Protein backbone atom coordinates (compact mmCIF):
# COMPACT_ATOMS: atom_id res chain seq x y z
CA UNK A 1 0.00 0.00 0.00
CA UNK A 2 3.01 2.29 0.42
CA UNK A 3 3.44 2.38 -3.36
CA UNK A 4 -0.26 2.74 -4.03
CA UNK A 5 -0.46 -0.86 -5.24
CA UNK A 6 -3.22 -3.30 -4.43
CA UNK A 7 -1.85 -5.96 -2.02
CA UNK A 8 -2.71 -8.80 -4.42
CA UNK A 9 -0.87 -7.11 -7.29
CA UNK A 10 2.20 -6.58 -5.09
CA UNK A 11 2.18 -10.26 -4.03
CA UNK A 12 1.76 -11.36 -7.67
CA UNK A 13 4.64 -9.12 -8.73
CA UNK A 14 6.82 -10.61 -5.97
CA UNK A 15 5.96 -14.14 -7.10
CA UNK A 16 6.89 -13.31 -10.72
CA UNK A 17 10.20 -11.78 -9.59
CA UNK A 18 11.02 -14.94 -7.59
CA UNK A 19 10.10 -17.12 -10.56
CA UNK A 20 12.31 -15.05 -12.89
CA UNK A 21 15.24 -15.28 -10.44
CA UNK A 22 14.79 -19.06 -10.13
CA UNK A 23 14.65 -19.47 -13.92
CA UNK A 24 17.79 -17.35 -14.33
CA UNK A 25 19.60 -19.41 -11.71
CA UNK A 26 18.56 -22.65 -13.43
CA UNK A 27 19.77 -21.42 -16.84
CA UNK A 28 23.11 -20.20 -15.45
CA UNK A 29 23.62 -23.51 -13.60
CA UNK A 30 22.79 -25.46 -16.76
CA UNK A 31 25.34 -23.45 -18.76
CA UNK A 32 28.05 -23.98 -16.12
CA UNK A 33 27.37 -27.73 -15.99
CA UNK A 34 27.68 -27.93 -19.77
CA UNK A 35 30.95 -25.97 -19.70
CA UNK A 36 32.41 -28.36 -17.13
CA UNK A 37 31.09 -31.43 -19.02
CA UNK A 38 29.40 -32.57 -15.80
CA UNK A 39 26.38 -34.89 -15.92
CA UNK A 40 23.03 -33.17 -15.58
CA UNK A 41 21.58 -35.94 -13.39
CA UNK A 42 23.31 -38.19 -10.90
CA UNK A 43 22.05 -40.42 -8.13
CA UNK A 44 21.95 -39.17 -4.57
CA UNK A 45 23.05 -41.46 -1.71
CA UNK A 46 20.19 -42.28 0.67
CA UNK A 47 22.03 -40.74 3.62
CA UNK A 48 22.33 -37.43 1.81
CA UNK A 49 18.72 -37.65 0.64
CA UNK A 50 17.50 -37.66 4.24
CA UNK A 51 19.27 -34.34 4.89
CA UNK A 52 17.52 -32.89 1.85
CA UNK A 53 14.05 -34.15 2.83
CA UNK A 54 13.76 -33.67 6.61
CA UNK A 55 13.13 -29.89 6.55
CA UNK A 56 10.14 -30.41 4.23
CA UNK A 57 8.77 -33.16 6.44
CA UNK A 58 9.27 -30.91 9.49
CA UNK A 59 7.29 -28.10 7.89
CA UNK A 60 4.61 -30.53 6.68
CA UNK A 61 4.14 -31.86 10.23
CA UNK A 62 3.54 -28.39 11.62
CA UNK A 63 1.26 -27.43 8.73
CA UNK A 64 -0.89 -30.45 9.56
CA UNK A 65 -0.84 -29.54 13.26
CA UNK A 66 -1.69 -25.90 12.46
CA UNK A 67 -4.94 -27.09 10.90
CA UNK A 68 -6.05 -28.30 14.34
CA UNK A 69 -4.26 -26.02 16.83
CA UNK A 70 -3.86 -22.23 17.01
CA UNK A 71 -0.54 -20.88 15.77
CA UNK A 72 0.17 -19.15 19.08
CA UNK A 73 0.18 -22.58 20.74
CA UNK A 74 2.33 -24.16 18.03
CA UNK A 75 4.88 -21.39 17.49
CA UNK A 76 7.05 -22.13 20.58
CA UNK A 77 7.23 -25.82 19.60
CA UNK A 78 8.02 -25.01 15.96
CA UNK A 79 10.88 -22.69 16.86
CA UNK A 80 12.14 -24.69 19.86
CA UNK A 81 12.13 -28.03 18.03
CA UNK A 82 13.92 -26.57 15.03
CA UNK A 83 16.62 -25.03 17.23
CA UNK A 84 17.03 -28.34 19.07
CA UNK A 85 17.30 -30.23 15.78
CA UNK A 86 19.94 -27.78 14.62
CA UNK A 87 22.02 -28.50 17.73
CA UNK A 88 21.09 -25.90 20.34
CA UNK A 89 21.00 -27.49 23.80
CA UNK A 90 20.96 -24.53 26.19
CA UNK A 91 17.45 -24.37 27.69
CA UNK A 92 17.51 -20.61 28.24
CA UNK A 93 18.31 -19.97 24.56
CA UNK A 94 15.57 -22.37 23.46
CA UNK A 95 13.08 -20.79 25.85
CA UNK A 96 13.93 -17.21 24.92
CA UNK A 97 14.11 -17.82 21.19
CA UNK A 98 10.76 -19.58 21.15
CA UNK A 99 8.85 -17.49 23.70
CA UNK A 100 9.74 -13.99 22.50
CA UNK A 101 8.52 -14.35 18.87
CA UNK A 102 5.40 -16.16 20.11
CA UNK A 103 4.61 -13.40 22.57
CA UNK A 104 5.16 -10.81 19.84
CA UNK A 105 2.84 -12.73 17.50
CA UNK A 106 0.20 -12.95 20.21
CA UNK A 107 0.42 -9.24 21.02
CA UNK A 108 0.23 -8.33 17.34
CA UNK A 109 -2.84 -10.52 16.91
CA UNK A 110 -4.53 -8.99 19.95
CA UNK A 111 -3.73 -5.49 18.71
CA UNK A 112 -5.05 -6.20 15.22
CA UNK A 113 -8.23 -7.70 16.70
CA UNK A 114 -8.66 -4.65 18.94
CA UNK A 115 -8.46 -2.20 16.05
CA UNK A 116 -10.70 -4.38 13.91
CA UNK A 117 -8.32 -5.61 11.22
CA UNK A 118 -8.76 -9.30 12.07
XYZ file of C-alpha atoms in Angstrom:
118
model
C 0.000 0.000 0.000
C 3.013 2.286 0.420
C 3.440 2.383 -3.355
C -0.257 2.738 -4.035
C -0.463 -0.864 -5.240
C -3.215 -3.300 -4.427
C -1.847 -5.963 -2.024
C -2.711 -8.800 -4.415
C -0.869 -7.112 -7.286
C 2.200 -6.584 -5.088
C 2.184 -10.258 -4.033
C 1.764 -11.357 -7.666
C 4.642 -9.120 -8.725
C 6.820 -10.610 -5.974
C 5.957 -14.141 -7.103
C 6.891 -13.314 -10.717
C 10.199 -11.777 -9.594
C 11.024 -14.941 -7.592
C 10.096 -17.122 -10.564
C 12.314 -15.052 -12.886
C 15.236 -15.284 -10.444
C 14.791 -19.065 -10.130
C 14.655 -19.469 -13.922
C 17.786 -17.347 -14.332
C 19.600 -19.411 -11.713
C 18.559 -22.653 -13.434
C 19.766 -21.424 -16.839
C 23.107 -20.203 -15.454
C 23.617 -23.506 -13.603
C 22.788 -25.463 -16.759
C 25.341 -23.453 -18.761
C 28.047 -23.977 -16.123
C 27.373 -27.727 -15.987
C 27.680 -27.929 -19.767
C 30.949 -25.971 -19.700
C 32.408 -28.358 -17.131
C 31.094 -31.430 -19.018
C 29.400 -32.571 -15.803
C 26.385 -34.891 -15.920
C 23.027 -33.174 -15.578
C 21.581 -35.939 -13.394
C 23.309 -38.192 -10.903
C 22.048 -40.423 -8.133
C 21.955 -39.171 -4.569
C 23.053 -41.457 -1.710
C 20.195 -42.278 0.667
C 22.034 -40.736 3.624
C 22.326 -37.433 1.809
C 18.725 -37.650 0.639
C 17.501 -37.655 4.240
C 19.270 -34.335 4.890
C 17.521 -32.888 1.849
C 14.055 -34.151 2.834
C 13.764 -33.674 6.610
C 13.131 -29.889 6.549
C 10.145 -30.407 4.231
C 8.766 -33.158 6.443
C 9.274 -30.914 9.488
C 7.286 -28.096 7.889
C 4.611 -30.531 6.680
C 4.144 -31.863 10.226
C 3.543 -28.393 11.616
C 1.258 -27.426 8.726
C -0.891 -30.448 9.564
C -0.843 -29.538 13.261
C -1.695 -25.903 12.460
C -4.944 -27.092 10.896
C -6.046 -28.299 14.336
C -4.255 -26.020 16.831
C -3.855 -22.230 17.009
C -0.535 -20.878 15.772
C 0.175 -19.146 19.077
C 0.180 -22.583 20.739
C 2.334 -24.165 18.031
C 4.883 -21.395 17.494
C 7.047 -22.131 20.578
C 7.232 -25.815 19.603
C 8.018 -25.011 15.957
C 10.882 -22.693 16.858
C 12.140 -24.693 19.856
C 12.133 -28.027 18.026
C 13.916 -26.569 15.030
C 16.617 -25.033 17.226
C 17.034 -28.340 19.071
C 17.299 -30.228 15.777
C 19.943 -27.776 14.618
C 22.024 -28.499 17.727
C 21.093 -25.898 20.340
C 21.001 -27.488 23.798
C 20.964 -24.529 26.193
C 17.455 -24.373 27.690
C 17.513 -20.607 28.243
C 18.312 -19.974 24.558
C 15.573 -22.368 23.463
C 13.075 -20.795 25.852
C 13.927 -17.210 24.916
C 14.112 -17.816 21.193
C 10.760 -19.585 21.151
C 8.851 -17.489 23.703
C 9.739 -13.986 22.502
C 8.523 -14.349 18.875
C 5.403 -16.160 20.109
C 4.615 -13.396 22.573
C 5.159 -10.806 19.841
C 2.838 -12.726 17.505
C 0.199 -12.955 20.214
C 0.423 -9.236 21.020
C 0.233 -8.325 17.335
C -2.845 -10.519 16.907
C -4.528 -8.985 19.955
C -3.731 -5.487 18.714
C -5.053 -6.202 15.217
C -8.231 -7.698 16.697
C -8.663 -4.655 18.937
C -8.459 -2.195 16.050
C -10.704 -4.381 13.910
C -8.319 -5.614 11.224
C -8.764 -9.295 12.067
